Amino acid sequence: MTPPLEKERIKQMKVTSSSFKENTRDALSNPTLQNSLKRLHTGFVSSRSRAAARMPEFELLRDQARDIKDHVLAHLDVYLEKFELQCQAHGGHVHWCRDENHAKDVVLDICQKANAKTVTKGKSMIGEEIAINDHLEANGIEPIETDLGEYIIQLRNEPPSHIIAPATHVSKEQVADVFRLTHSDLDPARNLDEPDNILAEARAMLRNRYMEADVGITGANFLVAETGSSIIVTNEGNGDLTQTLPRVHIVLASIEKIVPTLLDATALLRVLARSATGQEMSSYTTFSTGPKRDTDVDGPSEYHVILLDNGRSDLLDSEFKEMLRCIRCGACLNHCPVYGAIGGHAYGWVYPGPMGSVLSPGLIGLQNTKHLPQASTLCGKCEEVCPVRIPLPLLLRNWRFLIYDRGLTDRKLAFGLSIWAYLAKRPMLYHLVVRWLIRVLALGARKKGRYKYLPGLKAWTQTRDFPAPQGKTFMQQWR
Amino acid sequence: MISLLRKGKPLCSNGDNQLMINAREEILSKIKAGLDPLQSREGREKSVETHLSNPSKHVIPKRGQLDRAKRILLFQQMAEEVAATTSRVSSLNELPKTIIEYLNRHNLPSHIKTDTNPLLNRVDWAKHPTLEVKYGKAEDCDQNSVTVAFAGVAETGTAVLTSGPNNPTTLNFLPENHIIILPVSRLFGTYEETWARLRAEMGEIEKTFPRTVNWITGPSRTGDIEQTIQLGIHGPKRLHLILVEGNDEETG
């Protein structure tokens, strides 16, 4: 599949979080994106609340999910070794990878040993994190995304904008456009107006790809220590075709995906789909263990699990440890007013929304990502819906402290804060200044009672008037 | 406190064994360094052993904990909610007729690819010459598949299927129309009961666990185009569940 659009894919996964402000401005003025964000918000938010209301034990299930993940993190070394042992006992291979480059090379090596020409892929956030597609492509192996959303953004040369709905920013007209461009041997006059037609075309195009692929790469929602299994949760069935038809199955997972037992996995599965899409259970939940057995009729002959660290072990004894509980359901994105206004691309790396603003600085450093922890109103909705009860607002605040400590705060903001801090520590002076300021502002506004322009407050006044203060200060009235 | 600026990260030649072992030791020692210093490795091992050998008492939703008749109704209701269809037959002998009717109703060709599950061996397909029956893993050209479920879960209308010499996994995903045969004797209220049954039948699960266990809840679906739910993107467009009555002896 030659990339149809002119941009180079290699550039895709570069971190653009440092230009967060510019990204945000673009996002806010993009009508297609704004439409799709509205749809996303009403869709996922209402279905999650329906699913939660329908399950009387839901809050208990969330407590339990949190406790299971905490137990795993407190015994992570033992569980990882147990997983490795069990996986090997079933004929699987486990590859420990310290960072993205290491993981990319290991995956490439497996593909090259399998003489792979094409590789089908199920949706994997670890795949995005290590930018595996670029690496395979650069080495002459063609990666084909099979999740419909991932397929669409692969054709459009874009990164995903949501961790469970990667193409949520794309309209159906845009899908039709990129299909016409890419599937150029089909009748150009064919009807692609309805989602039905688009679906049928995607199904037909990807069929052959499944059959001819030499290697199938999937992610893992969980790894089960007790049995050495990997679990994928999907709705389309693409992950299952990807991991059953090719000769080699590679699982991309990170070290914190471990759960102790099948029962623990079951307990977590009860909160995953409900939190993500509001489904009672996703269409397909699949437990895979090792390669096919000698007597099996189908399935892969090789089974490899990549255990990626990439900065996670550093987080274990940090104040961001709770982030390692995350099961990537996307509920915090769906409920976040900031994500809902700007979408996923503005965040500039693979993990957007509240979970991304906490995780990304931990994985790729604060220097590039210092805007992200600031991009929150700390309204607390994310924590309210998190199935494993990660205190996201607290963790965002922890990053803000570090940003300030390290002198990474924006100069203007730091200056403003220092003036405010100076006054706040001197109450008498504070009251005096406020009283004076209010009088001046009230006088300046004359009879209109509002400002169309105020120096230093352009961000406010360019979209709405600034109301002038009226009467006395709160403290004056309170006395 | 974590180091915030990632160290310049390097190296790794392809699949170098030494490097791999080093990475393993490196990651494990970093993890160990990050764990609670008050707990020894021995202490951790012990507590893991305890957790693994005493399956923890998890919260199990009341929804699925019902008597037989209500369990069957809940299963059908939950499955139909996610766009699967269901029907009930009183014995295995009725299967061919039910399958033929289903295929006719949806205007589908009268042939099926099915697994070699011993349960289906007892069905007298020869009595129904209009239905062409083939066995084995799925090919791209197979339109209809019939497979036998290991168990069912009423809580969410989920069918549990396991791979094995008689049960190719591809039958569950490649054909456009998937028919699952579920003996009512294997219809449980909760997932936990299906795991218990699997352990009871397979013995030491650490050794005998099948390559694939599929939980299937409704047909293939996607919301990737403007959040509109569409059925049958990669897996089956239609999922039909046939519940077979009869005691464990006949259908188990």
XYZ file of C-alpha atoms in Angstrom:
731
model
C 0.000 0.000 0.000
C 1.745 3.179 -1.069
C 0.812 6.149 1.094
C -1.547 8.232 -1.002
C -1.046 11.563 0.688
C 2.086 13.612 0.269
C 3.126 13.876 3.907
C 5.742 11.436 5.087
C 4.479 8.921 7.552
C 7.838 8.931 9.288
C 6.958 12.339 10.652
C 3.707 11.198 12.155
C 4.654 10.036 15.568
C 6.996 12.899 16.306
C 6.033 14.614 19.481
C 4.286 17.918 18.795
C 3.131 18.483 22.360
C 5.455 21.464 22.668
C 3.278 23.362 20.173
C 0.170 22.562 22.169
C -1.141 26.132 22.025
C -0.928 26.317 18.228
C -2.447 22.820 17.960
C -5.325 23.934 20.148
C -6.045 26.994 18.047
C -6.191 24.854 14.893
C -8.481 22.352 16.591
C -10.932 24.971 17.819
C -11.314 26.455 14.349
C -11.794 23.091 12.587
C -15.548 22.599 12.007
C -15.280 18.905 10.985
C -13.421 18.122 14.166
C -15.847 20.111 16.293
C -18.776 18.146 14.823
C -17.208 14.800 15.518
C -16.286 15.802 19.072
C -19.908 16.634 19.767
C -20.951 13.194 18.496
C -18.322 11.484 20.590
C -19.366 13.274 23.715
C -23.061 12.472 23.441
C -22.429 8.884 22.286
C -19.913 7.473 24.756
C -20.902 9.551 27.767
C -24.552 8.593 27.738
C -23.909 4.918 27.012
C -21.405 4.675 29.864
C -23.837 6.174 32.324
C -26.596 3.792 31.146
C -24.302 0.777 31.535
C -23.158 1.860 34.995
C -26.720 2.455 36.146
C -27.730 -0.998 34.925
C -25.109 -2.750 37.048
C -25.940 -2.268 40.752
C -22.505 -3.607 41.755
C -20.641 -1.205 39.462
C -18.990 0.895 42.187
C -17.891 -2.260 44.018
C -16.505 -3.627 40.771
C -14.476 -0.429 40.369
C -13.033 -0.717 43.879
C -12.115 -4.291 43.156
C -10.523 -3.382 39.814
C -8.375 -0.790 41.584
C -7.334 -3.306 44.251
C -6.379 -5.975 41.723
C -4.152 -3.547 39.831
C -2.563 -2.295 43.061
C -1.854 -5.866 44.126
C -0.176 -6.562 40.779
C 1.951 -3.418 40.910
C 3.126 -4.287 44.430
C 4.245 -7.745 43.235
C 5.129 -6.902 39.665
C 8.487 -8.699 39.490
C 7.035 -11.994 40.698
C 4.010 -11.818 38.398
C 6.098 -10.968 35.337
C 8.347 -13.956 35.966
C 5.332 -16.178 36.521
C 3.816 -14.974 33.262
C 7.064 -15.647 31.411
C 7.256 -19.172 32.793
C 3.667 -20.026 31.875
C 3.915 -18.482 28.434
C 7.057 -20.501 27.699
C 5.464 -23.660 29.068
C 2.826 -23.322 26.333
C 5.493 -22.808 23.682
C 5.414 -19.003 23.563
C 8.401 -16.649 23.452
C 8.759 -13.684 25.801
C 10.886 -10.684 24.814
C 11.801 -8.111 27.454
C 12.323 -4.724 25.845
C 13.683 -1.753 27.733
C 12.571 0.958 25.300
C 10.949 1.688 21.953
C 14.083 1.151 19.872
C 14.736 -2.175 21.480
C 11.118 -3.290 20.935
C 11.124 -2.144 17.306
C 14.270 -4.121 16.577
C 12.953 -7.254 18.242
C 9.694 -7.088 16.258
C 11.562 -6.451 13.015
C 13.865 -9.377 13.739
C 10.936 -11.756 14.255
C 9.320 -10.520 11.027
C 12.557 -10.865 9.059
C 13.156 -14.380 10.349
C 9.635 -15.216 9.172
C 10.502 -13.753 5.744
C 7.534 -11.456 6.143
C 6.425 -9.285 3.256
C 3.203 -8.049 4.791
C 2.106 -7.789 8.386
C -1.497 -7.334 9.487
C -2.096 -5.377 12.655
C -4.830 -5.207 15.239
C -5.198 -1.955 17.149
C -2.338 -1.477 19.593
C -1.429 1.651 21.548
C 2.004 0.142 22.238
C 2.355 -0.138 18.463
C 1.703 3.610 18.261
C 3.999 4.327 21.199
C 6.964 2.636 19.524
C 5.875 3.708 16.004
C 6.323 0.164 14.746
C 4.711 0.818 11.349
C 7.388 3.314 10.333
C 10.104 0.915 11.338
C 8.659 -2.012 9.390
C 8.032 0.170 6.344
C 11.554 1.563 6.437
C 12.788 -2.017 6.341
C 10.685 -3.109 3.386
C 7.854 -4.800 5.272
C 4.341 -3.563 4.651
C 2.197 -3.068 7.772
C -1.583 -3.120 7.261
C -3.866 -1.816 9.965
C -7.064 -3.865 10.104
C -9.166 -2.060 12.723
C -11.429 0.110 10.556
C -10.505 3.294 12.415
C -6.785 2.505 12.296
C -7.057 1.561 8.604
C -8.657 4.925 7.827
C -5.990 6.935 9.618
C -3.224 4.806 8.123
C -4.548 5.735 4.665
C -4.780 9.383 5.729
C -1.250 9.336 7.177
C -2.402 10.489 10.565
C -1.882 9.417 14.151
C -4.930 8.268 16.156
C -6.920 10.955 17.955
C -8.511 8.701 20.585
C -7.198 5.585 22.322
C -10.250 3.456 21.530
C -11.782 5.312 18.565
C -8.708 6.295 16.554
C -10.544 7.898 13.602
C -13.180 9.704 15.604
C -12.079 13.031 14.094
C -12.758 11.892 10.521
C -16.132 12.489 8.808
C -17.683 9.858 6.549
C -17.134 12.123 3.551
C -13.430 12.207 4.371
C -13.405 8.409 4.635
C -15.063 8.176 1.222
C -12.457 10.575 -0.210
C -9.476 8.623 1.036
C -11.030 5.309 -0.091
C -11.468 6.682 -3.625
C -7.889 7.862 -3.647
C -6.420 4.608 -2.330
C -8.644 1.924 -3.820
C -8.047 3.408 -7.232
C -8.742 0.219 -9.208
C -12.405 0.285 -8.198
C -15.082 2.113 -10.171
C -14.554 5.830 -9.428
C -18.307 6.470 -9.781
C -19.283 3.974 -7.080
C -21.548 5.104 -4.283
C -19.767 5.751 -0.981
C -22.378 8.035 0.547
C -23.590 5.649 3.208
C -21.576 4.005 5.984
C -22.892 0.653 4.628
C -21.025 1.077 1.357
C -17.864 2.202 3.094
C -18.025 -0.800 5.393
C -18.516 -3.271 2.557
C -15.554 -1.840 0.700
C -13.290 -1.971 3.758
C -14.349 -5.549 4.445
C -13.602 -6.609 0.901
C -10.242 -4.795 0.714
C -8.948 -6.231 3.979
C -10.072 -9.825 3.354
C -7.131 -10.668 1.087
C -4.753 -8.878 3.366
C -5.606 -11.196 6.252
C -5.060 -14.225 4.043
C -1.710 -13.214 2.583
C -0.092 -11.755 5.728
C 2.932 -13.599 7.102
C 2.802 -12.074 10.575
C -0.083 -10.738 12.666
C 0.604 -8.135 15.352
C -1.928 -7.378 18.073
C -1.877 -5.487 21.325
C -3.003 -6.901 24.657
C -5.584 -5.554 27.052
C -4.293 -7.901 29.730
C -1.668 -10.601 30.250
C -2.630 -13.430 32.598
C 0.214 -14.657 34.824
C -1.546 -17.862 35.852
C -1.854 -19.210 32.297
C 0.639 -17.110 30.291
C -2.203 -15.806 28.108
C -2.728 -12.502 26.317
C -6.215 -11.018 26.084
C -7.583 -8.785 23.363
C -10.950 -7.058 23.506
C -12.422 -5.944 20.178
C -15.723 -5.344 18.464
C -14.793 -5.846 14.836
C -13.168 -9.274 14.919
C -10.147 -7.896 13.082
C -7.818 -8.711 15.953
C -8.876 -12.345 15.874
C -8.366 -12.713 12.139
C -5.008 -10.964 12.582
C -3.810 -13.350 15.244
C -5.296 -16.584 13.860
C -4.556 -16.587 10.123
C -0.834 -15.663 9.769
C 1.948 -18.101 10.664
C 3.376 -15.842 13.370
C 1.528 -13.923 16.098
C 3.309 -11.086 17.904
C 1.692 -9.490 20.966
C 2.784 -5.954 21.846
C 2.302 -5.430 25.566
C 3.796 -3.372 28.342
C 4.866 -4.611 31.755
C 1.888 -3.217 33.678
C -0.681 -5.220 31.652
C -0.262 -8.237 33.935
C -3.154 -9.612 35.981
C -2.747 -12.622 38.293
C -5.541 -14.995 37.284
C -8.361 -15.630 34.838
C -10.774 -14.590 37.579
C -8.936 -11.294 38.080
C -9.030 -10.703 34.325
C -12.747 -11.457 34.376
C -13.285 -8.911 37.148
C -11.453 -6.232 35.145
C -13.309 -7.131 31.947
C -16.557 -6.338 33.735
C -15.558 -2.677 34.067
C -13.597 -2.243 30.809
C -16.289 -2.223 28.117
C -18.845 -0.510 30.342
C -16.415 2.349 30.959
C -15.201 2.526 27.367
C -18.179 2.276 25.024
C -20.931 1.566 27.529
C -21.328 -1.975 26.185
C -22.122 -4.766 28.623
C -19.297 -6.713 27.014
C -17.430 -6.089 23.773
C -18.272 -8.412 20.883
C -15.034 -10.367 21.065
C -12.892 -11.059 24.108
C -10.137 -13.507 23.240
C -7.669 -15.353 25.465
C -4.629 -16.564 23.506
C -2.012 -18.870 24.945
C 1.047 -19.970 23.027
C 1.085 -21.126 19.392
C -1.416 -23.650 18.046
C -1.204 -27.083 19.629
C 0.017 -30.055 17.598
C -3.516 -31.303 17.076
C -5.118 -27.908 16.374
C -6.570 -27.306 12.922
C -5.699 -23.617 12.706
C -3.856 -20.861 14.537
C -0.288 -19.501 14.333
C 2.807 -21.706 14.685
C 4.740 -19.022 16.553
C 3.609 -16.854 19.462
C 5.736 -13.963 20.726
C 5.004 -11.530 23.542
C 6.865 -8.230 23.736
C 7.100 -6.945 27.312
C 7.881 -3.267 26.962
C 9.138 -1.114 29.816
C 9.860 2.248 28.114
C 9.912 4.285 31.311
C 7.181 2.485 33.227
C 9.471 0.954 35.847
C 10.629 4.501 36.640
C 7.056 5.436 37.499
C 6.694 2.608 40.023
C 8.244 4.480 42.917
C 7.171 7.935 41.809
C 4.158 9.996 42.785
C 2.653 8.895 39.454
C 2.511 5.206 40.322
C -1.294 5.080 40.212
C -1.131 5.852 36.504
C 0.121 2.286 35.982
C -3.336 1.029 36.958
C -4.753 2.432 33.719
C -6.594 -0.117 31.539
C -6.920 2.287 28.550
C -10.711 2.453 28.399
C -10.805 6.077 27.246
C -13.532 7.153 29.693
C -11.414 10.083 30.944
C -11.053 11.341 27.354
C -14.779 11.017 26.661
C -15.736 12.973 29.766
C -13.009 15.649 29.654
C -14.214 19.160 28.722
C -10.750 19.988 27.362
C -10.516 16.858 25.199
C -14.095 17.544 24.124
C -13.068 20.982 22.872
C -9.769 20.226 21.142
C -9.753 16.487 20.303
C -6.780 14.164 20.501
C -4.268 15.468 17.953
C -3.683 18.738 19.798
C -2.030 16.830 22.643
C 0.753 16.002 20.227
C 1.572 12.409 21.154
C -0.143 9.010 21.186
C -1.949 9.333 24.523
C -4.391 12.284 24.655
C -6.821 13.530 27.295
C -6.306 13.365 31.059
C -4.589 9.943 31.061
C -2.229 11.156 28.343
C -1.448 14.393 30.152
C -0.301 12.328 33.134
C 1.375 9.478 31.256
C 3.147 11.288 28.418
C 5.426 13.424 30.641
C 6.365 10.227 32.489
C 7.261 8.359 29.306
C 8.819 11.013 27.061
C 9.889 13.698 29.539
C 8.457 16.913 30.847
C 10.439 19.205 28.551
C 8.337 18.302 25.494
C 5.073 17.912 27.299
C 4.985 20.677 29.904
C 1.807 22.194 28.440
C -0.215 19.014 28.878
C -0.657 18.940 32.680
C -1.779 22.573 32.450
C -4.486 21.698 29.922
C -7.069 20.782 32.514
C -9.692 22.607 34.476
C -9.230 20.007 37.258
C -13.010 19.572 37.215
C -12.574 16.019 38.468
C -14.860 14.308 35.947
C -12.027 12.014 34.817
C -11.473 10.623 38.291
C -15.217 10.266 38.732
C -15.488 7.870 35.781
C -12.107 6.092 35.925
C -12.798 2.338 36.331
C -9.618 1.870 38.393
C -10.027 5.128 40.310
C -6.818 6.857 39.251
C -6.702 10.266 40.999
C -5.988 12.029 37.714
C -6.509 15.620 38.949
C -4.065 15.015 41.805
C -1.491 13.543 39.434
C -1.926 16.500 37.066
C -1.276 18.812 40.008
C 1.837 16.811 40.897
C 3.179 17.514 37.412
C 2.335 21.208 37.806
C 4.422 21.373 40.981
C 7.320 19.746 39.158
C 6.941 22.094 36.203
C 7.179 25.058 38.549
C 10.053 23.533 40.546
C 12.065 22.932 37.421
C 11.545 26.469 36.166
C 9.610 25.209 33.144
C 6.639 27.495 33.765
C 5.807 29.985 31.031
C 7.654 33.269 31.784
C 4.582 35.521 31.685
C 2.627 33.138 33.872
C 5.495 32.797 36.360
C 5.738 36.599 36.561
C 1.991 36.973 37.153
C 2.035 34.217 39.757
C 4.933 35.797 41.628
C 3.100 39.148 41.847
C -0.039 37.409 43.041
C 1.929 35.363 45.598
C 3.628 38.528 46.865
C 0.249 40.198 47.459
C -1.486 37.108 48.806
C 1.100 36.830 51.536
C 0.384 40.451 52.610
C -3.391 40.719 53.271
C -3.466 44.455 54.046
C -1.648 45.323 50.871
C -3.811 42.849 48.949
C -7.063 44.498 50.049
C -5.714 47.934 49.287
C -4.661 47.001 45.768
C -7.907 45.161 45.030
C -10.023 48.049 46.289
C -8.069 50.450 44.107
C -8.151 48.190 41.091
C -11.904 47.709 41.316
C -12.547 51.405 41.521
C -10.362 52.103 38.530
C -11.982 49.343 36.480
C -15.487 50.503 37.403
C -14.671 54.100 36.480
C -12.957 53.105 33.248
C -15.984 51.213 32.013
C -18.211 54.286 32.439
C -21.884 53.513 31.975
C -21.483 50.493 29.700
C -20.395 48.319 32.605
C -18.156 46.147 30.390
C -14.920 46.148 28.447
C -14.452 45.235 24.823
C -10.695 45.340 25.240
C -8.342 45.142 28.212
C -4.537 45.059 27.987
C -3.202 41.686 29.105
C -6.607 40.007 28.870
C -6.784 39.555 25.125
C -7.511 35.846 25.455
C -10.732 36.781 27.255
C -11.831 39.899 25.390
C -11.354 38.648 21.850
C -14.290 36.277 22.219
C -16.457 38.041 24.822
C -16.771 41.251 26.833
C -15.192 41.563 30.235
C -17.744 42.691 32.842
C -16.591 45.668 34.917
C -16.646 45.222 38.706
C -19.582 46.828 40.477
C -19.811 48.267 43.987
C -17.427 47.253 46.713
C -15.174 44.252 47.249
C -16.479 41.113 48.881
C -14.448 41.777 52.017
C -15.848 45.312 52.318
C -19.409 44.060 52.011
C -18.892 41.109 54.326
C -17.712 43.255 57.187
C 11.160 10.767 42.400
C 11.553 9.851 38.780
C 14.130 11.115 36.381
C 12.154 13.414 34.181
C 14.413 13.766 31.229
C 14.752 10.410 29.541
C 18.279 9.225 29.310
C 19.722 9.015 25.827
C 18.561 5.579 24.873
C 20.517 3.466 22.566
C 21.620 0.259 21.137
C 20.333 -3.197 20.585
C 21.316 -5.284 17.637
C 18.738 -7.653 16.208
C 17.697 -10.339 18.616
C 21.033 -10.424 20.371
C 20.483 -12.954 23.135
C 22.890 -11.398 25.549
C 21.132 -8.077 25.182
C 17.771 -9.676 25.715
C 18.875 -11.286 28.957
C 20.408 -8.016 30.034
C 17.164 -6.214 29.276
C 15.274 -8.767 31.333
C 17.572 -8.390 34.328
C 17.670 -4.646 33.893
C 13.887 -4.254 33.840
C 13.363 -6.642 36.730
C 15.969 -4.944 38.881
C 14.470 -1.530 38.155
C 11.074 -2.885 39.156
C 12.467 -4.411 42.331
C 14.134 -1.127 43.210
C 10.787 0.603 42.800
C 8.821 -1.730 45.058
C 8.069 -1.323 48.734
C 11.431 -1.780 50.499
C 9.677 -3.188 53.562
C 8.524 -6.256 51.645
C 11.151 -8.855 50.827
C 11.175 -10.886 47.622
C 10.262 -13.945 49.690
C 7.335 -12.068 51.177
C 6.141 -11.097 47.723
C 6.470 -14.636 46.413
C 4.476 -15.922 49.320
C 1.682 -13.439 48.850
C 1.545 -14.193 45.102
C 1.350 -17.914 45.863
C -1.526 -17.226 48.249
C -3.339 -15.153 45.656
C -2.915 -17.787 42.944
C -3.906 -20.766 45.037
C -6.912 -19.162 46.755
C -8.965 -17.594 44.046
C -9.983 -14.323 45.663
C -13.609 -13.831 46.544
C -14.551 -11.379 43.849
C -17.762 -9.427 43.608
C -20.020 -11.365 41.270
C -23.030 -9.447 39.942
C -26.366 -10.811 41.077
C -27.826 -10.373 37.621
C -26.815 -13.799 36.320
C -27.458 -15.773 39.491
C -30.865 -17.160 38.544
C -32.699 -20.443 38.255
C -32.558 -22.376 35.014
C -35.655 -20.960 33.301
C -34.813 -17.333 34.108
C -31.200 -17.891 33.138
C -32.228 -19.014 29.678
C -34.512 -16.014 29.240
C -31.814 -13.599 30.417
C -29.305 -15.165 28.035
C -31.678 -14.716 25.107
C -32.560 -11.176 26.106
C -28.939 -10.071 26.506
C -27.842 -11.723 23.251
C -30.704 -10.184 21.315
C -29.891 -6.784 22.751
C -26.556 -6.904 20.924
C -28.164 -7.921 17.618
C -27.686 -11.677 17.871
C -30.711 -13.906 17.245
C -31.629 -16.975 19.265
C -33.830 -20.020 18.990
C -34.502 -23.051 21.152
C -34.779 -26.680 20.091
C -35.717 -29.637 22.261
C -33.197 -32.099 20.848
C -30.161 -32.445 18.589
C -32.298 -34.029 15.885
C -34.035 -30.743 15.279
C -30.785 -28.954 14.451
C -30.654 -29.561 10.682
C -34.228 -28.370 10.194
C -33.626 -25.252 12.297
C -30.406 -24.456 10.442
C -32.034 -24.941 7.032
C -34.910 -22.682 8.033
C -32.496 -20.037 9.253
C -30.490 -20.108 6.040
C -33.665 -19.920 3.950
C -35.056 -17.064 5.975
C -31.969 -14.980 5.255
C -31.723 -16.125 1.674
C -28.387 -17.835 2.258
C -26.930 -20.761 0.297
C -27.741 -24.113 1.817
C -24.259 -25.167 2.851
C -22.393 -24.982 6.124
C -18.826 -25.444 7.310
C -18.790 -26.995 10.742
C -16.426 -28.362 13.355
C -16.009 -32.019 14.240
C -17.329 -31.674 17.771
C -18.559 -35.085 18.960
C -21.900 -33.512 19.761
C -22.569 -32.846 16.088
C -21.509 -36.377 15.136
C -24.754 -37.511 16.675
C -26.773 -35.394 14.281
C -28.125 -37.314 11.313
C -27.277 -34.817 8.560
C -27.895 -37.413 5.850
C -31.624 -37.147 6.432
C -31.448 -33.622 5.029
C -29.769 -33.930 1.637
C -30.489 -30.317 0.669
C -28.049 -29.124 3.293
C -24.427 -29.474 2.244
C -22.179 -30.061 5.276
C -18.395 -29.651 5.155
C -15.913 -30.003 7.989
C -12.691 -28.222 8.929
C -11.229 -24.783 9.326
C -12.816 -21.851 7.539
C -11.822 -20.778 4.027
C -12.483 -17.372 2.578
C -15.316 -18.789 0.444
C -17.275 -20.267 3.363
C -20.390 -18.194 3.957
C -21.980 -20.043 6.865
C -20.364 -21.723 9.832
C -21.798 -23.853 12.622
C -19.773 -24.333 15.809
C -20.457 -25.783 19.245
C -19.971 -23.558 22.270
C -18.108 -24.751 25.327
C -20.500 -22.742 27.486
C -22.797 -19.733 27.636
C -23.008 -16.820 30.091
C -26.451 -15.386 30.802
C -25.072 -12.221 32.462
C -24.243 -10.695 29.072
C -25.543 -13.196 26.501
C -22.002 -14.361 25.808
C -20.972 -17.644 24.168
C -17.658 -19.196 25.233
C -15.816 -21.195 22.561
C -12.528 -23.041 22.922
C -10.067 -24.102 20.228
C -8.954 -27.690 19.901
C -8.543 -30.563 17.451
C -12.281 -30.473 16.794
C -12.832 -26.729 16.994
C -11.031 -24.460 14.542
C -11.084 -20.812 15.654
C -11.359 -19.460 12.111
C -14.951 -20.754 11.909
C -15.888 -18.120 14.482
C -14.563 -15.192 12.469
C -14.203 -15.718 8.706
C -17.732 -16.610 7.497
C -20.384 -13.908 7.216
C -22.956 -15.949 9.108
C -22.120 -17.755 12.316
C -24.436 -20.232 14.022
C -23.471 -21.309 17.536
C -24.921 -24.445 19.114
C -25.216 -24.088 22.883
C -26.416 -27.016 25.011
C -28.625 -25.563 27.735
C -26.844 -27.810 30.240
C -23.811 -25.574 29.660
C -25.610 -22.282 30.017
C -24.328 -20.646 33.198
C -25.199 -17.409 34.924
C -21.678 -16.015 35.250
C -18.234 -16.188 33.614
C -16.798 -17.584 36.849
C -18.851 -20.764 36.454
C -17.520 -21.303 32.926
C -13.918 -21.100 34.182
C -14.754 -23.595 36.916
C -16.227 -25.947 34.325
C -13.151 -25.562 32.106
C -10.891 -26.458 35.029
C -13.075 -29.414 35.923
C -12.907 -30.774 32.374
C -9.330 -29.964 31.464
C -7.593 -30.776 34.690
C -4.417 -28.844 35.310
C -5.254 -25.720 33.409
C -1.654 -24.466 33.400
C -0.817 -27.334 31.080
C -4.011 -28.019 29.192
C -5.326 -24.524 28.550
C -6.469 -24.251 24.924
C -4.646 -21.987 22.493
C -7.766 -19.827 22.143
C -10.766 -19.102 24.325
C -13.306 -16.829 22.606
C -16.021 -14.927 24.373
C -18.487 -13.925 21.681
C -21.181 -11.377 22.468
C -23.148 -10.520 19.349
C -21.933 -10.185 15.754
C -18.946 -8.115 14.582
C -19.578 -4.386 14.892
C -17.878 -1.027 14.509
C -18.634 2.563 15.441
C -15.593 3.907 13.628
C -17.587 5.838 11.033
C -19.142 8.810 12.774
C -20.068 6.773 15.845
C -22.804 4.934 13.960
C -23.002 1.251 14.890
C -22.555 -0.979 11.829
C -22.606 -4.760 11.868
C -20.253 -7.205 10.166
C -17.093 -5.244 9.545
C -14.560 -8.100 9.666
C -16.214 -10.950 11.508
C -19.747 -12.344 11.038
C -22.587 -10.001 10.064
C -25.089 -12.365 11.621
C -24.833 -14.397 14.782
C -27.496 -16.983 15.563
C -27.501 -18.937 18.806
C -29.373 -22.232 18.983
C -30.050 -23.412 22.520
C -30.385 -27.186 22.702
C -32.404 -28.675 25.547
C -31.605 -32.051 27.024
C -29.661 -33.273 29.998
C -25.903 -33.281 30.326
C -25.726 -36.912 29.271
C -27.141 -36.172 25.823
C -25.639 -32.799 25.088
C -22.642 -32.455 27.409
